[in-house]
XYZ file of C-alpha atoms in Angstrom:
478
model
C -16.529 -11.394 -32.455
C -14.114 -13.014 -30.012
C -13.718 -10.931 -26.883
C -10.779 -10.716 -24.558
C -10.891 -11.451 -20.882
C -11.431 -7.797 -20.145
C -14.720 -7.696 -22.028
C -16.509 -10.649 -20.487
C -19.026 -8.650 -18.529
C -18.701 -5.563 -16.469
C -18.689 -7.585 -13.282
C -15.738 -9.668 -14.468
C -15.230 -13.409 -14.431
C -16.196 -15.693 -11.617
C -13.514 -15.960 -8.945
C -11.681 -19.281 -8.980
C -10.324 -21.058 -5.924
C -6.726 -20.132 -6.690
C -7.599 -16.466 -7.130
C -9.140 -16.581 -3.672
C -5.846 -17.971 -2.371
C -4.084 -15.072 -4.107
C -6.409 -12.672 -2.280
C -5.675 -14.466 0.997
C -1.913 -14.120 0.523
C -2.436 -10.428 -0.156
C -4.513 -10.157 3.011
C -1.998 -11.970 5.222
C 0.897 -9.824 4.010
C -1.168 -6.677 4.598
C -2.083 -7.887 8.081
C 1.592 -8.382 8.883
C 2.319 -4.837 7.703
C -0.420 -3.354 9.898
C 0.320 -5.488 12.938
C 4.122 -5.232 12.882
C 4.116 -1.453 12.452
C 1.307 -0.914 14.975
C 2.211 -3.269 17.811
C 5.279 -1.303 18.879
C 3.252 1.670 20.166
C 1.749 -0.386 22.995
C 4.777 -2.631 23.464
C 7.100 0.343 24.021
C 5.647 0.879 27.495
C 6.869 -2.564 28.594
C 10.098 -2.378 26.573
C 11.030 0.916 28.216
C 10.561 -0.558 31.679
C 12.486 -3.763 30.912
C 15.498 -2.124 29.272
C 15.296 1.182 31.217
C 15.635 3.346 28.113
C 14.712 6.952 27.355
C 12.660 8.584 24.633
C 15.596 8.794 22.217
C 16.115 5.041 22.059
C 12.358 4.481 22.017
C 12.161 6.524 18.831
C 15.014 4.498 17.325
C 13.165 1.246 18.084
C 9.882 2.598 16.704
C 11.432 4.004 13.524
C 13.799 1.104 12.783
C 11.109 -0.881 10.984
C 10.586 2.057 8.609
C 14.294 2.147 7.743
C 14.135 -1.571 6.980
C 11.032 -1.002 4.867
C 12.907 1.402 2.589
C 15.667 -1.190 2.144
C 13.146 -3.955 1.513
C 11.211 -1.964 -1.067
C 14.367 -1.281 -3.081
C 15.830 -4.790 -2.824
C 12.474 -6.409 -3.582
C 12.502 -4.789 -6.996
C 15.754 -6.437 -8.028
C 14.827 -9.830 -6.639
C 11.310 -9.907 -8.128
C 12.666 -9.046 -11.568
C 15.445 -11.626 -11.541
C 13.967 -14.509 -9.557
C 10.280 -13.864 -10.227
C 7.440 -12.538 -8.107
C 6.585 -15.936 -6.631
C 10.037 -16.786 -5.299
C 10.483 -13.262 -3.986
C 7.315 -13.490 -1.898
C 8.482 -16.844 -0.518
C 11.742 -15.192 0.554
C 9.770 -12.329 2.107
C 7.722 -14.801 4.164
C 10.947 -16.340 5.522
C 12.353 -12.907 6.374
C 9.090 -12.066 8.162
C 9.561 -15.107 10.404
C 13.256 -14.425 11.047
C 12.710 -10.730 11.765
C 9.798 -11.454 14.090
C 11.774 -14.003 16.105
C 14.866 -11.776 16.219
C 12.805 -8.910 17.643
C 10.876 -11.080 20.103
C 14.053 -12.728 21.496
C 16.216 -9.583 21.491
C 18.479 -9.427 24.592
C 19.053 -5.665 24.326
C 17.318 -2.567 22.931
C 19.837 -2.303 20.088
C 19.276 -5.959 19.195
C 15.550 -5.232 19.207
C 16.088 -2.313 16.826
C 18.173 -4.582 14.581
C 15.460 -7.236 14.584
C 12.886 -4.632 13.625
C 15.095 -3.432 10.762
C 15.077 -7.018 9.453
C 11.327 -7.154 9.973
C 11.037 -3.887 8.069
C 12.907 -5.410 5.128
C 10.089 -7.967 4.894
C 7.407 -5.291 5.271
C 8.956 -3.114 2.563
C 9.515 -6.073 0.262
C 5.894 -7.137 0.693
C 4.545 -3.672 -0.102
C 6.620 -3.616 -3.293
C 6.007 -7.151 -4.528
C 2.660 -8.476 -3.285
C 0.315 -5.842 -4.836
C 2.250 -6.114 -8.117
C 1.987 -9.920 -8.065
C -1.746 -9.808 -7.364
C -2.324 -7.204 -10.099
C -0.480 -9.329 -12.642
C -2.565 -12.396 -11.794
C -5.949 -10.680 -11.520
C -8.373 -9.952 -14.391
C -8.879 -6.216 -14.897
C -12.477 -6.214 -13.656
C -11.397 -7.710 -10.306
C -7.949 -6.161 -9.987
C -8.883 -3.249 -7.747
C -10.647 -5.328 -5.123
C -8.034 -8.071 -5.122
C -5.108 -5.688 -4.752
C -6.952 -3.781 -2.056
C -7.295 -6.934 0.039
C -3.737 -5.981 0.961
C -4.785 -2.482 2.022
C -7.857 -3.753 3.872
C -5.801 -6.262 5.841
C -3.504 -3.447 6.980
C -6.525 -2.079 8.803
C -7.214 -5.456 10.422
C -3.600 -5.630 11.561
C -3.772 -2.125 13.025
C -7.002 -2.935 14.890
C -5.549 -6.113 16.382
C -2.347 -4.297 17.348
C -4.239 -1.453 19.066
C -6.416 -3.909 20.999
C -3.385 -5.891 22.167
C -1.633 -2.672 23.150
C -4.645 -1.212 24.960
C -5.308 -4.328 27.034
C -1.625 -4.894 27.931
C -2.609 -8.529 28.466
C 0.427 -9.997 26.668
C 4.109 -9.669 27.381
C 5.715 -7.561 24.641
C 7.865 -10.481 23.456
C 4.791 -12.664 22.936
C 2.877 -9.806 21.296
C 5.692 -9.232 18.786
C 6.548 -12.922 18.288
C 2.933 -13.889 17.554
C 3.331 -12.385 14.072
C 5.501 -15.374 13.099
C 2.329 -17.499 12.793
C 0.649 -15.543 9.963
C 4.065 -15.226 8.292
C 4.304 -19.022 8.199
C 0.756 -19.219 6.839
C 1.703 -16.780 4.090
C 4.662 -18.956 3.082
C 2.561 -22.122 2.978
C -0.146 -20.455 0.871
C 2.439 -19.233 -1.627
C 3.477 -22.845 -2.232
C -0.015 -23.373 -3.679
C 0.243 -20.512 -6.161
C 1.945 -20.083 -9.549
C 4.348 -17.504 -10.931
C 3.021 -14.341 -12.579
C 2.020 -15.077 -16.199
C 3.361 -11.699 -17.280
C 6.767 -12.448 -15.785
C 6.734 -15.896 -17.429
C 6.059 -14.384 -20.860
C 9.019 -12.085 -20.363
C 11.155 -15.171 -19.690
C 10.037 -16.805 -22.987
C 7.842 -19.273 -21.113
C 4.548 -18.653 -22.891
C 3.364 -22.245 -22.458
C 3.842 -21.945 -18.711
C 2.026 -18.602 -18.757
C -0.914 -20.199 -20.595
C -1.022 -23.014 -18.050
C -1.089 -20.466 -15.221
C -3.959 -18.512 -16.782
C -5.921 -21.718 -17.372
C -5.514 -22.570 -13.687
C -6.538 -19.092 -12.529
C -9.468 -18.398 -14.875
C -12.864 -20.140 -15.205
C -13.283 -22.673 -18.018
C -15.314 -20.218 -20.165
C -12.735 -17.453 -19.870
C -10.896 -16.261 -22.981
C -7.357 -17.227 -21.975
C -6.135 -16.897 -25.579
C -7.227 -13.261 -25.737
C -5.543 -12.342 -22.470
C -2.354 -14.212 -23.327
C -2.244 -12.592 -26.780
C -2.518 -9.145 -25.221
C 0.322 -9.906 -22.811
C 2.453 -11.433 -25.571
C 1.854 -8.520 -27.953
C 3.057 -6.041 -25.379
C 6.054 -8.203 -24.522
C 6.989 -8.432 -28.192
C 6.879 -4.659 -28.473
C 9.192 -4.389 -25.482
C 11.703 -6.880 -26.887
C 13.057 -4.072 -29.010
C 13.452 -1.803 -26.009
C 17.081 -1.096 -25.195
C 18.507 -2.093 -21.831
C 18.720 1.547 -20.824
C 14.920 1.687 -21.067
C 14.332 -1.174 -18.656
C 14.415 -1.371 -14.876
C 15.736 1.577 -12.903
C 17.328 3.231 -15.911
C 14.042 2.944 -17.744
C 12.325 5.115 -15.134
C 14.267 8.093 -16.499
C 12.490 7.878 -19.849
C 10.318 10.869 -20.694
C 7.273 8.746 -21.571
C 7.401 6.894 -18.233
C 7.765 10.092 -16.197
C 3.998 10.859 -15.895
C 3.418 7.465 -14.257
C 6.360 7.976 -11.885
C 5.141 11.449 -10.920
C 1.604 10.250 -10.248
C 2.662 7.084 -8.413
C 5.273 8.698 -6.169
C 3.109 11.785 -5.651
C 0.233 9.655 -4.424
C 2.669 7.790 -2.141
C 3.846 11.056 -0.584
C 0.332 12.402 -0.054
C -0.938 9.179 1.552
C 1.548 9.921 4.334
C 1.212 13.719 4.384
C -2.535 13.261 4.763
C -1.953 12.879 8.507
C -2.748 9.185 8.761
C 0.559 8.310 10.423
C 0.226 11.263 12.810
C -3.073 9.862 14.012
C -2.133 6.162 14.100
C 1.279 6.536 15.760
C 0.842 9.571 17.955
C -2.830 10.164 18.759
C -2.426 8.707 22.316
C 0.587 10.974 22.909
C -1.173 14.041 21.519
C -4.310 13.368 23.556
C -2.547 12.643 26.852
C -0.383 15.736 26.427
C -3.589 17.748 26.149
C -5.394 16.502 29.248
C -6.864 13.136 28.191
C -6.373 10.218 30.566
C -4.182 7.344 29.397
C -7.113 4.911 29.350
C -9.263 7.300 27.309
C -6.429 7.933 24.846
C -5.896 4.193 24.338
C -9.632 3.646 23.867
C -9.703 6.409 21.254
C -6.779 4.678 19.520
C -8.783 1.443 19.315
C -11.821 3.350 18.012
C -9.664 4.954 15.318
C -8.361 1.523 14.348
C -11.915 0.264 13.888
C -12.820 3.391 11.914
C -9.831 2.704 9.653
C -11.037 -0.845 9.052
C -14.665 0.147 8.390
C -13.561 2.820 5.931
C -11.347 0.328 4.148
C -14.263 -2.103 3.819
C -16.477 0.587 2.321
C -13.716 1.766 0.012
C -13.001 -1.790 -1.078
C -16.645 -2.217 -2.071
C -16.718 1.086 -3.976
C -13.336 1.465 -5.648
C -14.091 -0.584 -8.774
C -17.566 0.921 -9.082
C -16.983 4.573 -8.276
C -13.428 4.705 -9.617
C -10.053 5.413 -8.050
C -9.829 9.085 -9.010
C -13.427 9.961 -8.204
C -13.297 8.240 -4.807
C -10.148 10.164 -3.879
C -11.617 13.492 -4.987
C -14.798 12.912 -2.979
C -13.078 11.897 0.267
C -10.003 14.157 0.498
C -12.025 17.341 1.249
C -13.683 15.598 4.206
C -10.294 14.699 5.674
C -9.032 18.262 5.184
C -12.118 19.732 6.845
C -11.829 17.403 9.850
C -8.168 18.312 10.424
C -8.868 22.011 9.924
C -11.642 21.836 12.514
C -9.398 20.010 14.987
C -6.727 22.637 14.454
C -9.198 25.405 15.249
C -10.357 23.653 18.441
C -6.807 23.293 19.755
C -5.479 26.639 18.504
C -8.317 28.615 20.103
C -7.963 26.884 23.484
C -11.260 24.983 23.335
C -9.729 21.520 23.826
C -10.900 21.098 27.412
C -12.925 18.280 28.904
C -16.176 19.656 27.530
C -14.888 19.325 23.955
C -13.767 15.719 24.333
C -16.701 14.147 22.419
C -16.315 16.663 19.590
C -12.544 16.085 19.334
C -13.036 12.313 19.220
C -15.761 12.716 16.586
C -13.450 14.840 14.404
C -10.674 12.253 14.698
C -13.046 9.450 13.684
C -14.448 11.485 10.766
C -10.918 12.198 9.556
C -10.024 8.516 9.738
C -13.161 7.486 7.834
C -12.511 9.929 4.989
C -8.776 9.372 4.568
C -8.732 5.594 5.096
C -11.666 5.084 2.735
C -10.218 7.254 -0.014
C -6.653 8.418 -0.572
C -5.086 5.636 1.512
C -6.494 3.036 -0.861
C -4.562 4.507 -3.760
C -1.011 4.204 -2.429
C -0.491 0.516 -3.141
C -3.169 0.172 -5.825
C -1.693 2.756 -8.199
C 1.786 1.300 -7.767
C 0.575 -2.111 -8.830
C -1.007 -0.960 -12.090
C 0.402 2.371 -13.292
C 3.908 1.388 -14.477
C 4.881 -0.216 -17.831
C 5.933 -3.859 -17.643
C 9.587 -3.152 -18.479
C 9.945 -0.877 -15.448
C 7.165 -2.195 -13.216
C 9.409 -3.721 -10.564
C 11.571 -0.593 -10.393
C 8.530 1.684 -10.425
C 6.749 -0.097 -7.590
C 10.016 -0.178 -5.628
C 10.560 3.549 -6.122
C 6.992 4.292 -5.072
C 7.245 2.063 -1.987
C 10.581 3.608 -1.022
C 9.133 7.115 -1.380
C 6.151 6.154 0.764
C 8.267 4.599 3.503
C 10.796 7.443 3.438
C 7.999 9.970 3.870
C 6.594 7.857 6.704
C 10.022 7.739 8.360
C 10.464 11.505 8.040
C 7.055 12.192 9.597
C 7.630 9.707 12.426
C 10.948 11.329 13.351
C 9.741 14.942 13.141
C 6.089 15.078 14.148
C 6.513 15.589 17.903
C 9.167 18.219 17.255
C 6.794 19.966 14.842
C 4.089 20.008 17.507
C 6.539 21.500 20.027
C 7.574 24.154 17.505
C 4.200 25.113 16.040
C 1.641 23.854 18.540
C -0.981 21.110 18.221
C -3.592 23.237 16.469
C -1.171 24.700 13.968
C 0.179 21.224 13.178
C -3.346 20.038 12.412
C -3.735 23.037 10.098
C -0.471 22.131 8.359
C -1.694 18.618 7.616
C -5.072 19.980 6.505
C -3.141 22.069 3.973
C -1.341 18.933 2.798
C -4.754 17.408 2.077
C -5.740 20.437 0.018
C -2.528 20.002 -1.972
C -3.356 16.300 -2.400
C -6.773 17.192 -3.841
C -5.191 19.520 -6.397
C -2.616 16.874 -7.295
C -5.219 14.147 -7.888
C -7.547 16.488 -9.781
C -4.876 17.714 -12.171
C -2.631 14.669 -12.654
C -4.185 11.338 -11.654
C -6.090 9.604 -14.492
C -8.971 7.204 -13.901
C -7.497 3.692 -14.164
C -10.565 1.749 -13.074
C -11.505 -1.080 -15.447
C -8.412 -0.619 -17.623
C -6.135 -3.520 -18.450
C -2.477 -3.064 -17.534
C -1.666 -3.144 -21.231
C -4.161 -0.374 -22.034
C -2.701 1.821 -19.296
C 0.760 1.275 -20.765
C -0.482 2.124 -24.260
C -1.764 5.474 -23.006
C 1.653 6.196 -21.511
C 3.430 5.240 -24.727
C 1.131 7.509 -26.744
C 1.775 10.445 -24.422
C -1.876 10.470 -23.337
C -1.811 10.213 -19.558
C -3.826 13.165 -18.323
C -7.223 12.670 -16.637
C -8.922 13.908 -19.838
C -7.225 11.163 -21.878
C -8.941 8.457 -19.808
C -12.489 9.764 -20.013
C -13.448 7.382 -22.804
C -13.895 3.668 -21.970
C -11.277 1.141 -23.035
C -11.938 0.214 -26.683
C -12.958 -3.300 -27.618
C -10.298 -5.398 -29.380
C -10.381 -5.866 -33.110
C -12.315 -8.921 -34.396
C -10.341 -12.137 -34.619
C -8.067 -11.453 -31.671
C-alpha cells in the first residue's frame, strides 16, 4: 500500500534545510511581535520626559500598535489571497522596517503614535499570514511545532524587551529602532523560500507546487500522495460559488463551527489575563506598595516564565494534543488569579506577602503561556477550509487584536472601579469560561492533515467527539 506523507511514521519526516528556514522566519516574525509590543512599556518613561506628555497621550502611544494590528490582520488576508503568502510576507518585512524607523525617528508624540500604527500593520499582517504560510508548508506531523515557533519567539521578544526596559541602558529611539535589524533578516530569509504549494495549486500551478514539495520534503517522502490530497480538495472547491469563498464564505453554515472555535479561542487568549500581566504588572505592583525596581524585576521574571512555559508547551503540543493541553493548564491559571484576587481583596498584600504574590504571578504565567496562549495562532493556521483560510485567519487575528486593544484601554479603569482583587477575580472567571468553551467546542486537531480537518467540517462533524478516532489511512493506490 502506498502511504501519504501523513502516514510516514508518527514522528513525521526528517526536517529539511528549507523547512528549518521556514521555522526561522516564523521565529523572527514572532520575535518582532513580542519585542515591538513589549518595548514601549519601558520606553514610555523616557518618551514622557522627552515630549513632556501626560497619561492620556501615553495610552495613545501604547495602544496605537494594536490599532495598526487590527488593520494589518484584515488587509493581510486580501493581499495573501491575491498576491500569495510569500509576497505578502515580503511586504510585511518591508513595512516592519519602515514602521520601526518611523517610530524611532519621530519628532513628536503624534508622529510616534503614527509610526507605531504603521508598525502595528506589520505585526497584524504577520500574525495573520506567517502561521498560515508555515502550516501550509509543513507536514502534518510537524505542523504544530513549526507554527508554534512563532508563538515561542513572541516570548523571546517579550523577555528581551523587558530586560531592555528594566536596565534603561538604551535611549528609547535606539531601543525601538533596533527592531529594524531582525525585520531585515526576515526579508532576506524569505527570499530563500518558495510560495505555499496549496496556494499554487489554487492558481493552477500544480507543477510548481510539486517542485516546492520536492524541495521541502526528504527524498523518501511521498510527494505524490500529499500533492494528490491537496489537488483533490482543490478540485472539490472549484465548484464552490464565489459567495462561498473569502469573506463571504465565512457566512456559510458549515464553516461557522470553525469560525466560532477560532475566534472564541482568540478572545479567551486575551481574556485569560495575559495582557493584564505583561502590560500592567509593574503599574499594579507599584500602586500597591512595591518599589519600582522590584516591579521591573518581577516583570523580567514573568517574561522568562512566559518563555519557559512556551518551550515546554512547544515540546508537548504535538504529543499531548492541543485540546488536552489547554484543558490541563487553564484551571491552574484560574486558580492562580483567584488566589491573587483573594490576597488583594482581603488586604493581605503587604510586604510580608510579596514572595507569595510573586509566586502566584509566576505560576499564572507558566500555566497560561504554556497552554491556552499556544492555541491562538495555531488554531487559526489550521482550522479553516482552504477557500476561506485567508479570511478566517484574518478574522481571528482581528478579533484577537481588538480584544487586546479593548483590554489595554480599559484595564486600569476597571481596577479603579472594582479594585485590584476583584479585577483578578474577574479574569479568573474568564478562565473558567475558557475551560468550558474548550471542553465543549474545541476538537482535537493534533496529527490531522488540513484536508482531513476540512472534511470533518464539510460533513458537519466538528465536535470534540467527532475527532476521537484517529485520521483514517488513505485507500490503496493513492
